[in-house]
Tab-separated table of C-alpha atoms in Angstrom:
chain	number	residue	atom	x	y	z
A	46	MET	CA	-24.991	-64.572	-43.604
A	47	THR	CA	-23.397	-61.512	-42.051
A	48	PHE	CA	-21.440	-58.694	-43.666
A	49	ASP	CA	-20.226	-55.218	-42.762
A	50	LEU	CA	-20.824	-52.232	-45.005
A	51	LEU	CA	-18.393	-49.313	-44.684
A	52	GLN	CA	-19.244	-46.008	-46.374
A	53	SER	CA	-17.584	-42.600	-46.402
A	54	TRP	CA	-18.754	-39.227	-47.757
A	55	LYS	CA	-18.229	-35.498	-47.233
A	56	ASP	CA	-20.849	-33.237	-45.669
A	57	PRO	CA	-19.862	-29.550	-45.356
A	58	ARG	CA	-22.298	-29.083	-42.458
A	59	PHE	CA	-19.873	-31.043	-40.246
A	60	MET	CA	-16.817	-28.930	-41.131
A	61	ASN	CA	-15.242	-27.101	-38.215
A	62	SER	CA	-11.779	-25.632	-38.789
A	63	SER	CA	-11.314	-24.689	-35.122
A	64	ARG	CA	-10.845	-28.348	-34.195
A	65	ASN	CA	-8.176	-30.919	-35.038
A	66	PRO	CA	-9.279	-32.599	-38.328
A	67	ASP	CA	-8.450	-36.020	-36.850
A	68	ASP	CA	-10.953	-35.580	-33.999
A	69	TYR	CA	-14.402	-37.077	-34.443
A	70	VAL	CA	-17.804	-37.489	-32.834
A	71	VAL	CA	-19.584	-40.850	-32.806
A	72	TYR	CA	-23.323	-40.921	-33.518
A	73	LYS	CA	-25.281	-44.030	-32.583
A	74	ALA	CA	-28.133	-45.578	-34.599
A	75	GLU	CA	-30.814	-43.618	-32.724
A	76	ASP	CA	-29.234	-40.330	-33.918
A	77	PHE	CA	-29.250	-41.300	-37.614
A	78	GLU	CA	-32.626	-39.663	-38.320
A	79	SER	CA	-31.030	-36.204	-38.262
A	80	ILE	CA	-28.029	-37.122	-40.474
A	81	TRP	CA	-28.258	-37.416	-44.257
A	82	ARG	CA	-27.022	-40.802	-45.516
A	83	PRO	CA	-26.561	-41.961	-49.104
A	84	ASP	CA	-29.093	-44.414	-50.515
A	85	THR	CA	-27.371	-47.761	-50.765
A	86	TYR	CA	-28.354	-50.799	-52.746
A	87	ILE	CA	-26.581	-54.044	-53.525
A	88	ALA	CA	-26.356	-54.926	-57.213
A	89	ASN	CA	-27.530	-58.463	-58.013
A	90	GLU	CA	-29.117	-58.874	-54.577
A	91	MET	CA	-31.410	-61.871	-54.310
A	92	PRO	CA	-34.968	-60.576	-53.649
A	93	ASN	CA	-35.679	-63.018	-50.821
A	94	GLY	CA	-36.029	-60.743	-47.847
A	95	VAL	CA	-34.706	-57.694	-46.093
A	96	PHE	CA	-31.499	-57.640	-44.108
A	97	GLU	CA	-31.653	-56.427	-40.538
A	98	THR	CA	-29.096	-53.945	-39.251
A	99	SER	CA	-27.422	-54.531	-35.943
A	100	PRO	CA	-27.816	-51.998	-33.113
A	101	THR	CA	-24.048	-51.375	-33.122
A	102	ASP	CA	-24.159	-49.208	-36.257
A	103	ASN	CA	-22.193	-45.963	-35.921
A	104	ILE	CA	-21.458	-42.803	-37.875
A	105	TYR	CA	-18.095	-41.209	-37.195
A	106	ALA	CA	-18.206	-37.475	-38.000
A	107	TYR	CA	-14.766	-35.932	-38.453
A	108	PHE	CA	-14.353	-32.161	-38.126
A	109	ASN	CA	-13.039	-31.878	-41.701
A	110	GLY	CA	-16.538	-32.802	-42.927
A	111	THR	CA	-15.932	-36.511	-43.571
A	112	LEU	CA	-18.531	-38.967	-42.311
A	113	PHE	CA	-17.810	-42.674	-41.991
A	114	LEU	CA	-20.715	-45.132	-41.581
A	115	THR	CA	-20.253	-48.682	-40.308
A	116	THR	CA	-23.252	-50.988	-40.648
A	117	ARG	CA	-23.538	-54.708	-39.939
A	118	TYR	CA	-26.177	-56.609	-41.904
A	119	VAL	CA	-27.457	-59.961	-40.683
A	120	LYS	CA	-29.607	-62.339	-42.693
A	121	SER	CA	-30.843	-65.675	-41.383
A	122	LEU	CA	-30.751	-68.401	-43.965
A	123	LEU	CA	-33.445	-71.054	-43.809
A	124	PHE	CA	-32.554	-74.482	-45.052
A	125	ILE	CA	-35.453	-76.746	-45.858
A	126	GLY	CA	-34.526	-80.305	-46.536
């Protein structure tokens, strides 16, 4: 099973009025340690293992303070039969 999680939030530390508000900077997964991200959980998740995130996760930081996170979760399903 694979699904994409898209999240958006405001962080005033990324606001910069001297730039066009439609411009953005892309941060890769290795830069995430220095960026605050909301804690996310999935209601009614089956407790049968942890999803793995793909290395193509990105955070788009717009100069109006909006951050947009794209994350792909991949879970291998085992069928025993």
